[in-house]
Amino acid sequence: MTAEEVLGSQTADQECQDCGYEPELKRTLGSFQVFAVSFAFISVAVGIFGTYDDVLRDAGPVGIWLWIVVALGQTLVALVIAQFAARIPLSGSSYQWASRLANPKVGWLFGWLTFCYLALGVVTVDNAMASSALMPLFGMQPDEGTARMITLAVVLVQAVLVVFSTRLVGLITSGAVGLELVIVVVLAVGLFVAVAITGEGSVGNLTSRGVTEGAPNYFAVGGGLMAATIMGLATLVGFDSAANMAEEAKDPFRSVPRAIVGSVVAAAVLGLVFLIALTIAIKDVPRISDSDTPVAAILRDQLGPVMERTLLVAIVFAFFGAGMVTLATCSRMVFAMSRDARFPAHRLMRRVNPRTQTPIPATILIVVVGVVLMAALPGGALLELLTVGTVISAVLYGGIIVLYLAVRKRLDRRAGAFDLGRFELPIAICALVWSAFVVFVIVSPSSALTSILIAIGLLLAGGVYFAYLLIFKREVLDTEPGDADVFAH
């Protein structure tokens, strides 16, 4: 570590102790690895690969331009979250921020929402990898049962790696991010070159409504154009995952907030270039719009089957990295809540293995959740999990912004740490307006009712345990470990 990283790590460890926690997790993540955690969670290739078909069917090729709108809005949210990350470098991120700056009851709500969002995310990502990338790569016919078995096997492998070493997680995610950056750039350039040489494809696709031409309610609330925002909203999320790993980051006051903002900006720019290249390269808009894997079909048309298989290999690796990061960050949220005795089976879930310095029981819990979801949910419900996660993340981000606006004046200012300065208030207000708009966009379609009901059900399930704490363990929700004013000036 550099002298700056050593000093930052020591200061972060001291603040951890001031908060009533003995540093148990090993600080092994450097600046790029912290960035890789957030970028791997976002995963541009995974997000576009999984949702581009929805954009073509709902809004037509022109719908890709909504990516810019979503990217600007999510960047505003990331800037606000980075303000918190620069001041409170604790595992549990939003849970800790709300517990220490509002009260433990609000913190519990933030923590439970984050746990649900991340636990669902692990299954959603790995099941999508199995059905849309891994099985086609090996020429396997679509089969829901097979996809579920592969999903569970992948979750188990990821859990073993997460348990074994945080450093290994950082190395794998860094490799996944490096490969994703290279493959997306190479594919974008290759598509531009192929279209220029063959003349097959059209710049006019960028303004085409495709199969949605003449569709009723295209511009209506909940209509086709609005629905196309799902690609950006489902992709440009999870940037706060770096904050969940703050107790394992070197100099988290600098590396974590930079990773949060940098990952969103990098993903936004890279994704836009890739989307433009893909859209221009479409030879037959109706045929590609009808495909379940339009990205692979475009690459096969323009670059041949070898490049298509190369893409699938890269996509599998990117999916795996995204799922593993999601699992790791979810286990840290469980650990953070458990060491405050605010999570079920907290005595077990807070245990850290002295050799690996990782929370093994909390990690195993995520595997158990995956098994339950795979066994209990029908295929149609699994498809809803993507929207459920998007709903929960939008509500959570909105709550974080409200919290920041309420407490920003009493937050400590750290020299050299990330700080928006005089721009913090207008950025926070704009971010709050954007978050409210996102929630409206997600819940407005009638098809979102099932997802909303699932999200409410998850909240009510957590509410049962919250009620238990209020009745039988009220002191847990009335007191905070350590110095309550450590982050206030």
Coordinates of N, CA, C and O in Angstrom, one line a residue, residues 74 77 81 94 106 109-114 117 233 237 240 387-403 431-432 434-443 451-452 455-456 459:
Q74 N -29.1 8.8 -12.9 CA -28.4 7.8 -12.0 C -27.1 8.4 -11.6 O -26.6 8.1 -10.4
V77 N -27.8 10.5 -8.6 CA -28.0 9.7 -7.4 C -26.6 9.2 -6.9 O -26.3 9.2 -5.7
I81 N -24.8 9.6 -3.1 CA -24.4 8.4 -2.3 C -22.9 8.5 -2.0 O -22.4 8.1 -0.9
S94 N -25.9 1.9 3.4 CA -27.1 2.7 3.6 C -27.7 2.3 5.0 O -28.3 3.2 5.7
V106 N -35.0 3.4 11.3 CA -34.9 3.8 9.9 C -33.7 3.0 9.2 O -33.9 2.5 8.1
L109 N -34.8 -0.5 8.3 CA -35.6 -0.5 7.1 C -34.7 -0.4 5.8 O -34.9 -1.2 4.9
F110 N -33.7 0.5 5.9 CA -32.8 0.6 4.7 C -32.0 -0.7 4.6 O -31.8 -1.2 3.4
G111 N -31.6 -1.3 5.7 CA -30.8 -2.5 5.6 C -31.6 -3.7 5.1 O -31.2 -4.5 4.2
W112 N -32.9 -3.8 5.5 CA -33.7 -4.9 5.0 C -34.0 -4.7 3.5 O -34.0 -5.7 2.7
L113 N -34.3 -3.5 3.1 CA -34.6 -3.3 1.6 C -33.3 -3.7 0.8 O -33.4 -4.3 -0.2
T114 N -32.2 -3.3 1.3 CA -30.9 -3.6 0.6 C -30.7 -5.1 0.6 O -30.3 -5.7 -0.5
Y117 N -33.1 -6.6 -2.0 CA -32.7 -6.2 -3.4 C -31.5 -7.1 -3.8 O -31.4 -7.6 -4.9
L233 N -32.4 1.6 -16.3 CA -32.8 1.5 -14.9 C -32.3 0.2 -14.3 O -31.9 0.1 -13.2
V237 N -27.5 0.4 -11.9 CA -27.8 0.3 -10.5 C -26.7 -0.5 -9.8 O -25.9 -1.1 -10.5
D240 N -23.5 1.5 -5.6 CA -23.2 1.7 -4.2 C -22.7 0.4 -3.6 O -22.3 0.4 -2.4
T387 N -37.8 -6.7 -12.2 CA -38.6 -5.5 -11.9 C -38.7 -5.2 -10.4 O -38.7 -4.1 -10.0
V388 N -38.9 -6.3 -9.6 CA -38.9 -6.1 -8.2 C -37.7 -5.5 -7.7 O -37.7 -4.5 -6.9
G389 N -36.5 -6.0 -8.1 CA -35.3 -5.4 -7.7 C -35.1 -3.9 -8.1 O -34.6 -3.1 -7.3
T390 N -35.6 -3.6 -9.3 CA -35.6 -2.2 -9.8 C -36.4 -1.3 -8.9 O -36.1 -0.2 -8.6
V391 N -37.6 -1.8 -8.6 CA -38.5 -1.1 -7.7 C -37.9 -0.8 -6.3 O -37.8 0.4 -5.8
I392 N -37.3 -1.8 -5.7 CA -36.7 -1.7 -4.4 C -35.5 -0.8 -4.4 O -35.4 0.1 -3.6
S393 N -34.7 -0.9 -5.5 CA -33.5 0.0 -5.5 C -33.9 1.4 -5.7 O -33.3 2.3 -5.1
A394 N -34.9 1.7 -6.5 CA -35.4 3.1 -6.7 C -35.9 3.7 -5.4 O -35.6 4.8 -5.1
V395 N -36.7 2.9 -4.7 CA -37.2 3.4 -3.4 C -36.1 3.6 -2.4 O -36.0 4.6 -1.7
L396 N -35.1 2.7 -2.4 CA -34.0 2.8 -1.5 C -33.1 4.0 -1.8 O -32.8 4.8 -0.9
Y397 N -32.8 4.2 -3.1 CA -32.0 5.4 -3.5 C -32.7 6.7 -3.1 O -32.1 7.7 -2.6
G398 N -34.1 6.7 -3.3 CA -34.8 7.9 -2.9 C -34.7 8.2 -1.4 O -34.6 9.3 -1.0
G399 N -34.8 7.1 -0.6 CA -34.7 7.2 0.8 C -33.4 7.8 1.2 O -33.3 8.6 2.2
I400 N -32.3 7.3 0.6 CA -30.9 7.7 0.9 C -30.8 9.2 0.6 O -30.2 10.0 1.4
I401 N -31.4 9.7 -0.5 CA -31.3 11.1 -0.8 C -32.1 12.0 0.2 O -31.6 13.0 0.6
V402 N -33.3 11.5 0.6 CA -34.0 12.2 1.6 C -33.2 12.3 2.9 O -33.2 13.4 3.5
L403 N -32.6 11.2 3.3 CA -31.8 11.2 4.5 C -30.6 12.2 4.4 O -30.4 13.0 5.3
A431 N -31.5 15.0 -7.8 CA -31.5 13.5 -7.6 C -32.8 13.0 -7.0 O -33.2 11.9 -7.4
L432 N -33.3 13.7 -6.1 CA -34.6 13.3 -5.4 C -35.7 13.4 -6.4 O -36.6 12.4 -6.5
W434 N -35.5 13.1 -9.6 CA -35.2 12.0 -10.5 C -35.7 10.6 -9.9 O -36.3 9.8 -10.6
S435 N -35.4 10.4 -8.7 CA -35.7 9.1 -8.0 C -37.3 9.0 -7.9 O -37.8 7.9 -8.1
A436 N -38.0 10.1 -7.7 CA -39.4 10.0 -7.6 C -40.0 9.7 -9.0 O -40.9 8.9 -9.2
F437 N -39.4 10.3 -10.1 CA -39.8 10.0 -11.4 C -39.5 8.5 -11.8 O -40.4 7.9 -12.4
V438 N -38.4 8.0 -11.3 CA -38.1 6.6 -11.6 C -39.1 5.6 -11.0 O -39.6 4.7 -11.6
V439 N -39.5 5.9 -9.7 CA -40.5 5.1 -9.1 C -41.8 5.1 -9.9 O -42.5 4.1 -10.1
F440 N -42.2 6.3 -10.3 CA -43.4 6.5 -11.1 C -43.3 5.7 -12.4 O -44.3 5.0 -12.8
V441 N -42.2 5.8 -13.1 CA -42.1 5.1 -14.3 C -42.2 3.6 -14.1 O -42.8 2.9 -14.9
I442 N -41.6 3.0 -13.1 CA -41.6 1.6 -12.8 C -43.0 1.1 -12.5 O -43.4 0.0 -12.9
V443 N -43.7 1.8 -11.6 CA -45.0 1.3 -11.1 C -46.2 1.7 -12.0 O -47.3 1.1 -11.8
S451 N -45.1 -7.3 -9.6 CA -43.8 -6.9 -9.0 C -44.0 -6.1 -7.7 O -43.2 -6.3 -6.7
I452 N -44.9 -5.2 -7.7 CA -45.2 -4.3 -6.6 C -45.7 -5.2 -5.4 O -45.2 -5.0 -4.3
A455 N -42.7 -7.0 -3.9 CA -41.9 -6.1 -3.1 C -42.6 -5.8 -1.7 O -41.9 -5.8 -0.7
I456 N -43.9 -5.6 -1.8 CA -44.6 -5.4 -0.5 C -44.6 -6.6 0.4 O -44.4 -6.5 1.6
L459 N -41.3 -6.8 2.1 CA -41.2 -5.8 3.2 C -42.0 -6.2 4.4 O -41.6 -6.1 5.6

